[in-house]
Amino acid sequence: MCECCGGESAVRMVLLGAPGAGKGTQASAMQQRWGLVHVASGDLLRDNVKNDTELGRKAKPYMEAGELVPDDLILDMMEERLARPDAQSGFVLDGFPRTLAQAEALDARLETMGQRLDAVIYLRVSEEEILRRLSGRLICPQCHAVYHADTMPPKRPGVCDRCGTALVQRSDEDPEVVRKRLQVYEEQTAPLVEYYRSRGLLHEVDGAIGVDRVLAKIASILEAAAKRVGAREPQ
Ligand code: AMP
């Protein structure tokens, strides 16, 4: 593997699943454990909204309504993010792609750079479980860590374990907006499961078996992918 750019052997993955399936939690664990850069389109957008950038101002109304931000805005943002040096030695995408147009644009972009996706992990979770998870979710607006009031509480109530920032509830997690986000997921993102299955990239993982067991399953998928591309294996 090329030390400076990651070269041909970097592992590139997508985490697919409904809102609340555990993509953010798993991607952040993958970053901590294997050093894969976690690129979350929702976090990038929330940072833009927080910093009141032009992109943030354009994206905010869609996000607050539980709708998808238009593809052209997302593709520009992701193009810029994936071009940064840290993404050259492998990444795990969380929340992107979310439409067929985004998936095709990602394939085309990787192809022009002589790269390809190595695996897509689909975290499968029932709608009932999703609703339960989203209702108690808390996030850190600073480092993007995710908690749950009942199942994964922070050590000190309301405070991020990692960076000490006050935790907040996402503004798009009131029940009405959550319902809309799930509907949008079914209509626009769920078809990506078949898109990636037909390309032989899809690995289904039951997302309801607990954070550690999900991560163990991801570890073996990642290990096989890393072997295939000659990247370093999980420690
Ligand atoms: P997330 O944190 O991934 O649940 O994303 C929060 C919100 O950001 C979504 O409900 C969308 O409004 C927007 N968003 C995030 N990623 C995308 C994407 N790939 N395409 C379109 N909109 C997105």
Coordinates of N, CA and C and ligand atoms in Angstrom, one line a residue:
M1 N 0.8 -1.2 0.0 CA 0.0 0.0 0.0 C 0.9 1.3 0.0
C2 N 0.5 2.2 -0.8 CA 1.3 3.4 -0.9 C 1.1 4.2 0.4
E3 N 2.2 4.5 1.1 CA 2.1 5.2 2.4 C 1.5 6.6 2.3
C4 N 1.8 7.3 1.2 CA 1.4 8.7 1.1 C -0.1 8.9 0.7
C5 N -0.6 8.0 -0.2 CA -1.9 8.3 -0.8 C -2.9 7.1 -0.6
G6 N -2.4 6.0 0.0 CA -3.4 4.9 0.2 C -3.4 4.0 -1.1
G7 N -3.1 4.7 -2.2 CA -3.1 4.0 -3.5 C -4.2 3.0 -3.8
E8 N -3.9 2.0 -4.5 CA -4.9 1.0 -4.9 C -5.5 0.2 -3.7
S9 N -4.9 0.2 -2.6 CA -5.2 -0.8 -1.6 C -6.1 -0.2 -0.5
A10 N -6.5 1.0 -0.5 CA -7.4 1.6 0.5 C -8.8 1.0 0.4
V11 N -9.4 0.8 1.6 CA -10.8 0.2 1.6 C -11.8 1.3 1.6
R12 N -12.8 1.1 0.7 CA -13.9 2.1 0.5 C -15.2 1.4 0.7
M13 N -15.9 1.9 1.7 CA -17.2 1.2 2.0 C -18.3 2.2 2.1
V14 N -19.5 1.7 2.0 CA -20.8 2.4 2.2 C -21.6 1.7 3.3
L15 N -22.1 2.5 4.2 CA -23.1 1.9 5.2 C -24.5 2.4 4.8
L16 N -25.3 1.4 4.5 CA -26.7 1.7 4.1 C -27.7 1.3 5.2
G17 N -28.8 2.0 5.3 CA -29.8 1.6 6.2 C -30.7 2.8 6.5
A18 N -31.8 2.6 7.1 CA -32.8 3.6 7.4 C -32.2 4.6 8.5
P19 N -32.8 5.8 8.6 CA -32.4 6.6 9.7 C -32.5 5.8 11.0
G20 N -31.5 5.9 11.9 CA -31.6 5.2 13.2 C -31.2 3.8 13.1
A21 N -30.7 3.3 12.0 CA -30.3 1.9 11.9 C -28.9 1.6 12.6
G22 N -28.2 2.7 12.9 CA -26.9 2.6 13.6 C -25.7 2.9 12.7
K23 N -26.0 3.5 11.6 CA -24.9 3.8 10.6 C -23.8 4.7 11.3
G24 N -24.3 5.8 11.9 CA -23.3 6.7 12.6 C -22.5 6.1 13.7
T25 N -23.2 5.3 14.5 CA -22.5 4.6 15.6 C -21.4 3.6 15.1
Q26 N -21.8 2.9 14.1 CA -20.9 1.9 13.6 C -19.7 2.5 12.8
A27 N -20.1 3.5 12.0 CA -19.0 4.2 11.2 C -18.0 4.9 12.1
S28 N -18.5 5.4 13.2 CA -17.6 6.1 14.1 C -16.7 5.1 14.8
A29 N -17.3 3.9 15.1 CA -16.5 2.8 15.7 C -15.4 2.3 14.7
M30 N -15.8 2.2 13.5 CA -14.9 1.8 12.4 C -13.7 2.8 12.3
Q31 N -14.0 4.0 12.4 CA -13.0 5.1 12.3 C -12.0 4.9 13.5
Q32 N -12.6 4.7 14.7 CA -11.7 4.6 15.9 C -10.9 3.4 15.8
R33 N -11.5 2.2 15.4 CA -10.8 1.0 15.4 C -9.8 0.8 14.3
W34 N -10.2 1.2 13.1 CA -9.4 0.8 11.9 C -8.9 2.1 11.2
G35 N -9.2 3.2 11.7 CA -8.7 4.4 11.1 C -9.3 4.8 9.7
L36 N -10.5 4.1 9.4 CA -11.2 4.5 8.2 C -11.8 5.8 8.4
V37 N -11.7 6.7 7.5 CA -12.3 8.1 7.6 C -13.8 8.0 7.5
H38 N -14.5 8.5 8.5 CA -15.9 8.4 8.6 C -16.5 9.7 7.9
V39 N -17.1 9.5 6.8 CA -17.7 10.7 6.1 C -19.2 10.6 6.1
A40 N -19.8 11.5 6.9 CA -21.3 11.4 7.1 C -21.9 12.7 6.5
S41 N -22.7 12.5 5.5 CA -23.3 13.6 4.7 C -24.1 14.4 5.7
G42 N -24.9 13.8 6.6 CA -25.7 14.5 7.5 C -24.9 15.4 8.4
D43 N -23.8 14.9 8.9 CA -22.9 15.7 9.8 C -22.3 16.9 9.0
L44 N -21.9 16.7 7.8 CA -21.4 17.8 7.0 C -22.4 18.8 6.8
L45 N -23.7 18.4 6.5 CA -24.7 19.4 6.3 C -25.0 20.1 7.6
R46 N -25.1 19.4 8.7 CA -25.4 20.1 10.0 C -24.3 21.1 10.3
D47 N -23.0 20.8 10.0 CA -21.9 21.7 10.2 C -22.2 23.0 9.4
N48 N -22.6 22.8 8.1 CA -22.8 23.9 7.3 C -24.0 24.8 7.8
V49 N -25.0 24.1 8.3 CA -26.2 24.9 8.9 C -25.7 25.7 10.1
K50 N -24.9 25.0 11.0 CA -24.4 25.6 12.2 C -23.5 26.9 11.8
N51 N -22.7 26.7 10.8 CA -21.8 27.8 10.4 C -22.4 28.8 9.5
D52 N -23.7 28.6 9.2 CA -24.5 29.5 8.3 C -23.8 29.8 7.0
T53 N -23.3 28.7 6.3 CA -22.7 28.8 5.0 C -23.8 28.9 4.0
E54 N -23.5 29.2 2.7 CA -24.5 29.3 1.6 C -25.1 27.9 1.5
L55 N -24.3 26.8 1.5 CA -24.9 25.5 1.4 C -25.8 25.2 2.6
G56 N -25.4 25.6 3.8 CA -26.2 25.4 5.0 C -27.6 26.1 4.8
R57 N -27.6 27.3 4.3 CA -28.8 28.1 4.2 C -29.7 27.4 3.1
K58 N -29.1 26.8 2.1 CA -29.9 26.2 1.1 C -30.5 24.8 1.6
A59 N -29.7 24.1 2.4 CA -30.1 22.8 2.8 C -31.1 22.8 3.9
K60 N -31.0 23.8 4.8 CA -31.8 23.8 6.0 C -33.3 23.5 5.9
P61 N -34.0 24.2 4.9 CA -35.4 23.9 4.8 C -35.7 22.4 4.5
Y62 N -34.9 21.8 3.6 CA -35.1 20.4 3.3 C -34.9 19.5 4.5
M63 N -33.9 19.8 5.2 CA -33.5 19.0 6.4 C -34.6 19.1 7.5
E64 N -35.1 20.3 7.7 CA -36.1 20.5 8.7 C -37.4 19.8 8.3
A65 N -37.7 19.7 7.0 CA -38.9 19.0 6.6 C -38.7 17.5 6.5
G66 N -37.5 17.0 6.7 CA -37.3 15.5 6.6 C -37.2 15.1 5.1
E67 N -36.9 16.1 4.2 CA -36.8 15.7 2.8 C -35.3 15.7 2.4
L68 N -35.0 15.1 1.2 CA -33.6 15.1 0.8 C -33.2 16.4 0.2
V69 N -32.0 16.8 0.5 CA -31.4 18.0 -0.1 C -31.1 17.6 -1.5
P70 N -31.3 18.5 -2.5 CA -31.1 18.2 -3.9 C -29.7 17.6 -4.2
D71 N -29.8 16.6 -5.2 CA -28.6 15.9 -5.5 C -27.4 16.8 -5.9
D72 N -27.6 17.9 -6.6 CA -26.5 18.7 -7.1 C -25.7 19.3 -5.9
L73 N -26.4 19.7 -4.9 CA -25.8 20.3 -3.7 C -25.0 19.2 -3.0
I74 N -25.6 18.0 -2.8 CA -24.9 16.9 -2.1 C -23.7 16.5 -2.9
L75 N -23.8 16.4 -4.2 CA -22.7 15.8 -5.0 C -21.5 16.8 -4.9
D76 N -21.8 18.1 -5.0 CA -20.7 19.1 -4.9 C -20.0 18.9 -3.5
M77 N -20.8 18.8 -2.5 CA -20.2 18.7 -1.1 C -19.4 17.5 -1.0
M78 N -19.9 16.3 -1.5 CA -19.2 15.1 -1.3 C -18.0 15.0 -2.2
E79 N -18.0 15.6 -3.4 CA -16.9 15.7 -4.3 C -15.7 16.3 -3.6
E80 N -16.1 17.5 -2.9 CA -15.0 18.2 -2.2 C -14.5 17.4 -1.1
R81 N -15.4 16.8 -0.3 CA -14.9 16.0 0.9 C -14.1 14.8 0.5
L82 N -14.5 14.1 -0.6 CA -13.7 12.9 -0.9 C -12.4 13.2 -1.6
A83 N -12.3 14.5 -2.0 CA -11.0 14.9 -2.7 C -9.9 15.2 -1.6
R84 N -10.3 15.4 -0.4 CA -9.3 15.7 0.6 C -8.3 14.6 0.9
P85 N -7.1 14.9 1.3 CA -6.1 13.9 1.4 C -6.4 12.8 2.4
D86 N -7.2 13.1 3.5 CA -7.4 12.0 4.4 C -8.3 10.9 3.8
A87 N -9.1 11.3 2.8 CA -10.0 10.3 2.2 C -9.3 9.4 1.2
Q88 N -8.1 9.7 0.9 CA -7.4 8.9 -0.1 C -6.9 7.5 0.4
S89 N -6.9 7.4 1.8 CA -6.5 6.1 2.3 C -7.6 5.3 2.8
G90 N -8.8 5.4 2.3 CA -10.0 4.6 2.6 C -11.0 5.5 3.4
F91 N -12.3 5.0 3.2 CA -13.3 5.8 3.9 C -14.5 4.9 4.1
V92 N -15.4 5.3 5.1 CA -16.7 4.7 5.2 C -17.7 5.8 5.1
L93 N -18.6 5.6 4.1 CA -19.6 6.6 3.8 C -20.9 6.3 4.6
D94 N -21.5 7.3 5.3 CA -22.6 7.2 6.1 C -23.7 8.2 5.7
G95 N -24.8 7.8 5.2 CA -25.8 8.7 4.7 C -25.7 9.1 3.3
F96 N -24.7 8.7 2.6 CA -24.5 8.9 1.2 C -23.9 7.7 0.6
P97 N -24.4 7.3 -0.6 CA -25.4 7.8 -1.4 C -26.8 7.5 -0.8
R98 N -27.8 8.4 -1.2 CA -29.2 8.2 -0.7 C -30.2 8.1 -1.9
T99 N -29.7 8.3 -3.1 CA -30.6 8.2 -4.3 C -29.8 7.4 -5.3
L100 N -30.5 6.9 -6.3 CA -29.8 6.2 -7.4 C -28.9 7.1 -8.1
A101 N -29.3 8.4 -8.3 CA -28.4 9.3 -9.0 C -27.1 9.6 -8.3
Q102 N -27.2 9.6 -6.9 CA -26.0 9.8 -6.1 C -25.1 8.6 -6.2
A103 N -25.7 7.4 -6.2 CA -24.9 6.1 -6.3 C -24.2 6.1 -7.6
E104 N -24.9 6.4 -8.7 CA -24.3 6.4 -10.0 C -23.2 7.4 -10.1
A105 N -23.4 8.6 -9.5 CA -22.4 9.7 -9.6 C -21.2 9.2 -8.8
L106 N -21.4 8.6 -7.6 CA -20.2 8.1 -6.8 C -19.4 7.1 -7.6
D107 N -20.1 6.1 -8.2 CA -19.4 5.1 -9.1 C -18.6 5.8 -10.1
A108 N -19.2 6.8 -10.8 CA -18.5 7.5 -11.9 C -17.3 8.2 -11.4
R109 N -17.5 8.9 -10.3 CA -16.4 9.7 -9.7 C -15.2 8.8 -9.3
L110 N -15.5 7.6 -8.7 CA -14.5 6.7 -8.2 C -13.8 6.1 -9.5
E111 N -14.5 5.8 -10.5 CA -14.0 5.2 -11.7 C -12.9 6.2 -12.4
T112 N -13.3 7.5 -12.4 CA -12.3 8.4 -13.0 C -11.0 8.5 -12.2
M113 N -11.0 8.1 -11.0 CA -9.8 8.1 -10.2 C -9.2 6.7 -10.1
G114 N -9.7 5.7 -10.9 CA -9.2 4.4 -10.9 C -9.5 3.7 -9.6
Q115 N -10.6 4.1 -9.0 CA -11.0 3.5 -7.7 C -12.4 2.8 -7.8
R116 N -12.7 2.0 -6.8 CA -14.1 1.4 -6.8 C -14.5 1.2 -5.3
L117 N -15.8 1.0 -5.1 CA -16.2 0.6 -3.8 C -15.9 -0.9 -3.5
D118 N -15.5 -1.2 -2.3 CA -15.1 -2.6 -2.0 C -16.2 -3.3 -1.3
A119 N -17.1 -2.6 -0.6 CA -18.2 -3.3 0.1 C -19.3 -2.3 0.5
V120 N -20.5 -2.8 0.5 CA -21.7 -2.0 1.0 C -22.3 -2.8 2.1
I121 N -22.4 -2.2 3.3 CA -23.0 -2.9 4.4 C -24.4 -2.4 4.6
Y122 N -25.4 -3.3 4.6 CA -26.8 -2.9 4.8 C -27.2 -3.3 6.2
L123 N -27.5 -2.3 7.0 CA -27.9 -2.5 8.4 C -29.4 -2.6 8.4
R124 N -29.9 -3.8 8.6 CA -31.4 -4.0 8.6 C -32.0 -3.9 10.0
V125 N -33.0 -3.0 10.1 CA -33.6 -2.9 11.4 C -35.1 -2.6 11.2
S126 N -36.0 -3.2 12.1 CA -37.4 -3.1 11.8 C -37.9 -1.6 12.1
E127 N -39.0 -1.2 11.5 CA -39.5 0.1 11.7 C -39.8 0.5 13.1
E128 N -40.4 -0.5 13.8 CA -40.7 -0.4 15.2 C -39.5 0.0 16.1
E129 N -38.4 -0.7 15.8 CA -37.1 -0.5 16.5 C -36.5 0.9 16.1
I130 N -36.7 1.3 14.9 CA -36.2 2.6 14.4 C -36.9 3.7 15.1
L131 N -38.2 3.6 15.2 CA -39.0 4.7 15.9 C -38.6 4.8 17.4
R132 N -38.3 3.6 18.0 CA -37.9 3.6 19.4 C -36.6 4.3 19.6
R133 N -35.6 3.9 18.7 CA -34.3 4.5 18.8 C -34.3 6.0 18.5
L134 N -35.0 6.5 17.5 CA -34.9 7.9 17.1 C -35.6 8.8 18.2
S135 N -36.5 8.2 18.9 CA -37.2 9.0 19.9 C -36.3 9.4 21.1
G136 N -35.3 8.6 21.4 CA -34.5 9.0 22.5 C -33.1 9.4 22.1
R137 N -32.8 9.7 20.8 CA -31.5 9.9 20.4 C -31.0 11.3 20.8
L138 N -29.7 11.4 21.2 CA -29.1 12.6 21.5 C -27.8 12.7 20.7
I139 N -27.4 13.8 20.2 CA -26.1 13.9 19.5 C -25.2 15.0 20.1
C140 N -23.9 14.9 19.8 CA -23.0 16.0 20.2 C -22.8 16.9 19.0
P141 N -23.2 18.2 19.2 CA -23.1 19.1 18.0 C -21.6 19.4 17.7
Q142 N -20.7 19.0 18.6 CA -19.3 19.3 18.4 C -18.5 18.2 17.7
C143 N -18.6 17.0 18.3 CA -17.8 15.9 17.7 C -18.7 14.8 17.0
H144 N -20.0 15.0 17.0 CA -20.9 14.2 16.3 C -21.1 12.8 17.0
A145 N -20.7 12.6 18.2 CA -21.0 11.3 18.9 C -22.5 11.2 19.1
V146 N -22.9 9.9 19.0 CA -24.4 9.6 19.1 C -24.7 8.9 20.4
Y147 N -25.7 9.3 21.1 CA -26.1 8.6 22.4 C -27.6 8.3 22.3
H148 N -28.1 7.5 23.3 CA -29.5 7.2 23.4 C -29.9 7.3 24.9
A149 N -30.9 8.0 25.2 CA -31.3 8.3 26.6 C -31.4 7.0 27.4
D150 N -32.0 5.9 26.7 CA -32.2 4.6 27.5 C -31.1 3.6 27.2
T151 N -30.7 3.4 25.9 CA -29.8 2.3 25.6 C -28.4 2.6 25.6
M152 N -28.0 3.9 25.4 CA -26.6 4.2 25.3 C -26.4 5.6 25.9
P153 N -26.7 5.8 27.2 CA -26.7 7.1 27.8 C -25.2 7.6 28.0
P154 N -25.0 8.9 28.0 CA -23.6 9.4 28.3 C -23.4 9.1 29.8
K155 N -22.1 9.2 30.2 CA -21.7 8.9 31.6 C -22.3 10.0 32.5
R156 N -22.2 11.3 32.0 CA -22.8 12.4 32.8 C -24.0 12.8 32.0
P157 N -25.2 12.9 32.6 CA -26.4 13.2 31.8 C -26.3 14.5 31.0
G158 N -26.6 14.4 29.7 CA -26.6 15.6 28.9 C -25.3 16.1 28.4
V159 N -24.2 15.3 28.7 CA -22.8 15.8 28.4 C -22.1 14.8 27.6
C160 N -21.4 15.2 26.5 CA -20.7 14.2 25.7 C -19.5 13.6 26.4
D161 N -19.4 12.3 26.4 CA -18.3 11.6 27.0 C -16.9 12.0 26.4
R162 N -17.0 12.2 25.1 CA -15.7 12.4 24.4 C -15.2 13.8 24.5
C163 N -16.0 14.8 24.4 CA -15.5 16.2 24.3 C -16.1 17.1 25.3
G164 N -17.1 16.6 26.1 CA -17.7 17.5 27.2 C -18.7 18.5 26.8
T165 N -19.1 18.5 25.5 CA -20.0 19.5 25.0 C -21.5 19.0 25.4
A166 N -22.4 20.0 25.6 CA -23.7 19.7 25.9 C -24.4 19.0 24.8
L167 N -25.1 17.9 25.0 CA -25.8 17.1 24.0 C -27.1 17.8 23.6
V168 N -27.5 17.5 22.4 CA -28.8 18.1 21.9 C -29.6 17.0 21.2
Q169 N -30.9 17.3 21.1 CA -31.7 16.4 20.2 C -31.7 17.0 18.8
R170 N -31.7 16.2 17.8 CA -31.7 16.7 16.4 C -33.1 17.4 16.2
S171 N -33.0 18.5 15.4 CA -34.2 19.3 15.2 C -35.2 18.5 14.2
D172 N -34.6 17.5 13.5 CA -35.5 16.8 12.6 C -36.0 15.5 13.2
E173 N -36.0 15.4 14.5 CA -36.4 14.2 15.1 C -37.7 14.3 15.9
D174 N -38.5 15.2 15.6 CA -39.9 15.2 16.1 C -40.7 14.2 15.3
P175 N -41.7 13.5 15.9 CA -42.4 12.4 15.3 C -42.8 12.6 13.9
E176 N -43.4 13.8 13.6 CA -43.9 14.1 12.3 C -42.7 14.0 11.2
V177 N -41.6 14.7 11.6 CA -40.5 14.7 10.6 C -39.8 13.3 10.5
V178 N -39.8 12.6 11.6 CA -39.2 11.2 11.5 C -40.1 10.4 10.6
R179 N -41.4 10.5 10.6 CA -42.3 9.7 9.7 C -41.9 10.1 8.3
K180 N -41.7 11.4 8.0 CA -41.4 11.8 6.6 C -40.0 11.2 6.2
R181 N -39.1 11.3 7.1 CA -37.7 10.8 6.8 C -37.8 9.3 6.4
L182 N -38.6 8.5 7.2 CA -38.7 7.1 6.9 C -39.4 6.8 5.6
Q183 N -40.4 7.7 5.2 CA -41.1 7.5 4.0 C -40.1 7.8 2.8
V184 N -39.3 8.9 3.0 CA -38.3 9.3 2.0 C -37.3 8.1 1.8
Y185 N -36.9 7.5 2.9 CA -36.0 6.4 2.9 C -36.5 5.3 2.0
E186 N -37.8 4.9 2.3 CA -38.4 3.8 1.6 C -38.4 4.1 0.1
E187 N -38.8 5.3 -0.2 CA -39.0 5.6 -1.6 C -37.7 5.8 -2.4
Q188 N -36.8 6.5 -1.8 CA -35.6 7.0 -2.6 C -34.3 6.2 -2.2
T189 N -34.2 5.7 -1.0 CA -32.9 5.1 -0.6 C -32.9 3.6 -0.6
A190 N -34.1 3.0 -0.2 CA -34.2 1.6 -0.2 C -33.8 0.9 -1.5
P191 N -34.2 1.5 -2.7 CA -33.8 0.9 -3.9 C -32.3 0.7 -4.1
L192 N -31.5 1.3 -3.3 CA -30.0 1.2 -3.4 C -29.6 -0.2 -3.0
V193 N -30.4 -0.9 -2.1 CA -30.1 -2.2 -1.6 C -30.0 -3.1 -2.9
E194 N -31.0 -3.1 -3.8 CA -30.9 -3.9 -5.0 C -29.8 -3.4 -5.9
Y195 N -29.6 -2.1 -6.0 CA -28.5 -1.6 -6.9 C -27.2 -2.2 -6.5
Y196 N -26.9 -2.2 -5.2 CA -25.6 -2.8 -4.8 C -25.6 -4.3 -4.7
R197 N -26.8 -4.9 -4.5 CA -26.8 -6.4 -4.5 C -26.5 -6.9 -5.9
S198 N -27.0 -6.2 -6.9 CA -26.8 -6.6 -8.3 C -25.4 -6.4 -8.7
R199 N -24.6 -5.6 -8.0 CA -23.2 -5.4 -8.3 C -22.3 -6.3 -7.5
G200 N -22.9 -7.2 -6.7 CA -22.2 -8.1 -5.9 C -21.4 -7.5 -4.7
L201 N -21.9 -6.3 -4.3 CA -21.2 -5.6 -3.2 C -21.9 -5.6 -1.9
L202 N -23.2 -6.1 -1.8 CA -24.0 -5.9 -0.7 C -23.8 -7.0 0.4
H203 N -23.6 -6.6 1.6 CA -23.6 -7.5 2.8 C -24.7 -7.1 3.8
E204 N -25.6 -8.0 4.0 CA -26.7 -7.6 5.0 C -26.3 -8.0 6.4
V205 N -26.5 -7.1 7.3 CA -26.2 -7.3 8.7 C -27.5 -7.0 9.5
D206 N -27.9 -7.9 10.4 CA -29.0 -7.6 11.3 C -28.6 -6.5 12.3
G207 N -29.2 -5.3 12.1 CA -28.8 -4.2 12.9 C -29.3 -4.1 14.4
A208 N -30.1 -5.2 14.7 CA -30.8 -5.2 16.0 C -30.1 -6.1 17.0
I209 N -28.9 -6.6 16.7 CA -28.3 -7.6 17.6 C -27.3 -7.0 18.6
G210 N -27.3 -5.7 18.7 CA -26.4 -5.0 19.6 C -25.2 -4.4 19.0
V211 N -24.7 -3.3 19.5 CA -23.6 -2.5 18.8 C -22.4 -3.4 18.6
D212 N -22.0 -4.1 19.7 CA -20.7 -4.9 19.6 C -20.8 -6.1 18.6
R213 N -21.9 -6.7 18.6 CA -22.1 -7.9 17.7 C -22.2 -7.4 16.2
V214 N -22.8 -6.2 16.0 CA -22.9 -5.7 14.7 C -21.4 -5.4 14.2
L215 N -20.7 -4.7 15.1 CA -19.3 -4.3 14.8 C -18.4 -5.6 14.5
A216 N -18.7 -6.7 15.2 CA -17.9 -7.9 14.9 C -18.2 -8.4 13.5
K217 N -19.5 -8.3 13.2 CA -19.8 -8.8 11.8 C -19.2 -7.9 10.8
I218 N -19.2 -6.6 11.0 CA -18.6 -5.7 10.1 C -17.1 -5.9 10.0
A219 N -16.5 -6.3 11.1 CA -15.1 -6.6 11.1 C -14.7 -7.7 10.1
S220 N -15.5 -8.8 10.1 CA -15.2 -9.8 9.2 C -15.4 -9.4 7.7
I221 N -16.4 -8.6 7.5 CA -16.6 -8.1 6.1 C -15.4 -7.2 5.7
L222 N -15.0 -6.3 6.6 CA -13.9 -5.4 6.4 C -12.6 -6.2 6.2
E223 N -12.4 -7.2 7.0 CA -11.2 -8.0 6.9 C -11.1 -8.6 5.5
A224 N -12.2 -9.2 5.0 CA -12.2 -9.8 3.7 C -12.0 -8.8 2.6
A225 N -12.6 -7.6 2.8 CA -12.4 -6.6 1.8 C -11.0 -6.1 1.8
A226 N -10.4 -6.0 3.0 CA -9.0 -5.5 3.1 C -8.1 -6.5 2.5
K227 N -8.4 -7.8 2.7 CA -7.5 -8.8 2.1 C -7.6 -8.7 0.5
R228 N -8.8 -8.5 0.1 CA -9.0 -8.4 -1.4 C -8.2 -7.3 -2.0
V229 N -8.2 -6.1 -1.3 CA -7.5 -5.0 -1.9 C -6.0 -4.8 -1.3
G230 N -5.6 -5.8 -0.5 CA -4.3 -5.8 0.0 C -4.0 -4.7 1.0
A231 N -5.1 -4.2 1.6 CA -4.9 -3.1 2.6 C -4.6 -3.8 4.0
R232 N -4.2 -3.0 5.0 CA -3.9 -3.6 6.3 C -5.2 -4.2 6.9
E233 N -5.0 -5.3 7.6 CA -6.1 -5.9 8.2 C -6.5 -5.3 9.5
P234 N -7.8 -5.5 10.0 CA -8.1 -5.0 11.3 C -7.2 -5.6 12.4
Q235 N -6.9 -4.8 13.4 CA -6.0 -5.3 14.5 C -6.8 -6.2 15.4
Ligands
AMP1 P1 -28.7 12.1 8.4 O1 -28.0 12.7 9.5 O2 -27.9 11.2 7.5 O3 -30.0 11.4 8.9 O4 -29.2 13.3 7.5 C1 -30.0 14.4 8.0 C2 -30.7 15.1 6.8 O5 -29.7 15.6 5.9 C3 -31.5 14.2 5.9 O6 -32.8 14.0 6.4 C4 -31.5 15.0 4.6 O7 -32.4 16.1 4.7 C5 -30.1 15.5 4.6 N1 -29.2 14.6 3.9 C6 -28.1 13.9 4.5 N2 -27.5 13.2 3.5 C7 -28.1 13.4 2.4 C8 -27.9 12.9 1.1 N3 -27.0 12.0 0.8 N4 -28.8 13.3 0.1 C9 -29.8 14.2 0.4 N5 -30.0 14.7 1.6 C10 -29.2 14.3 2.6

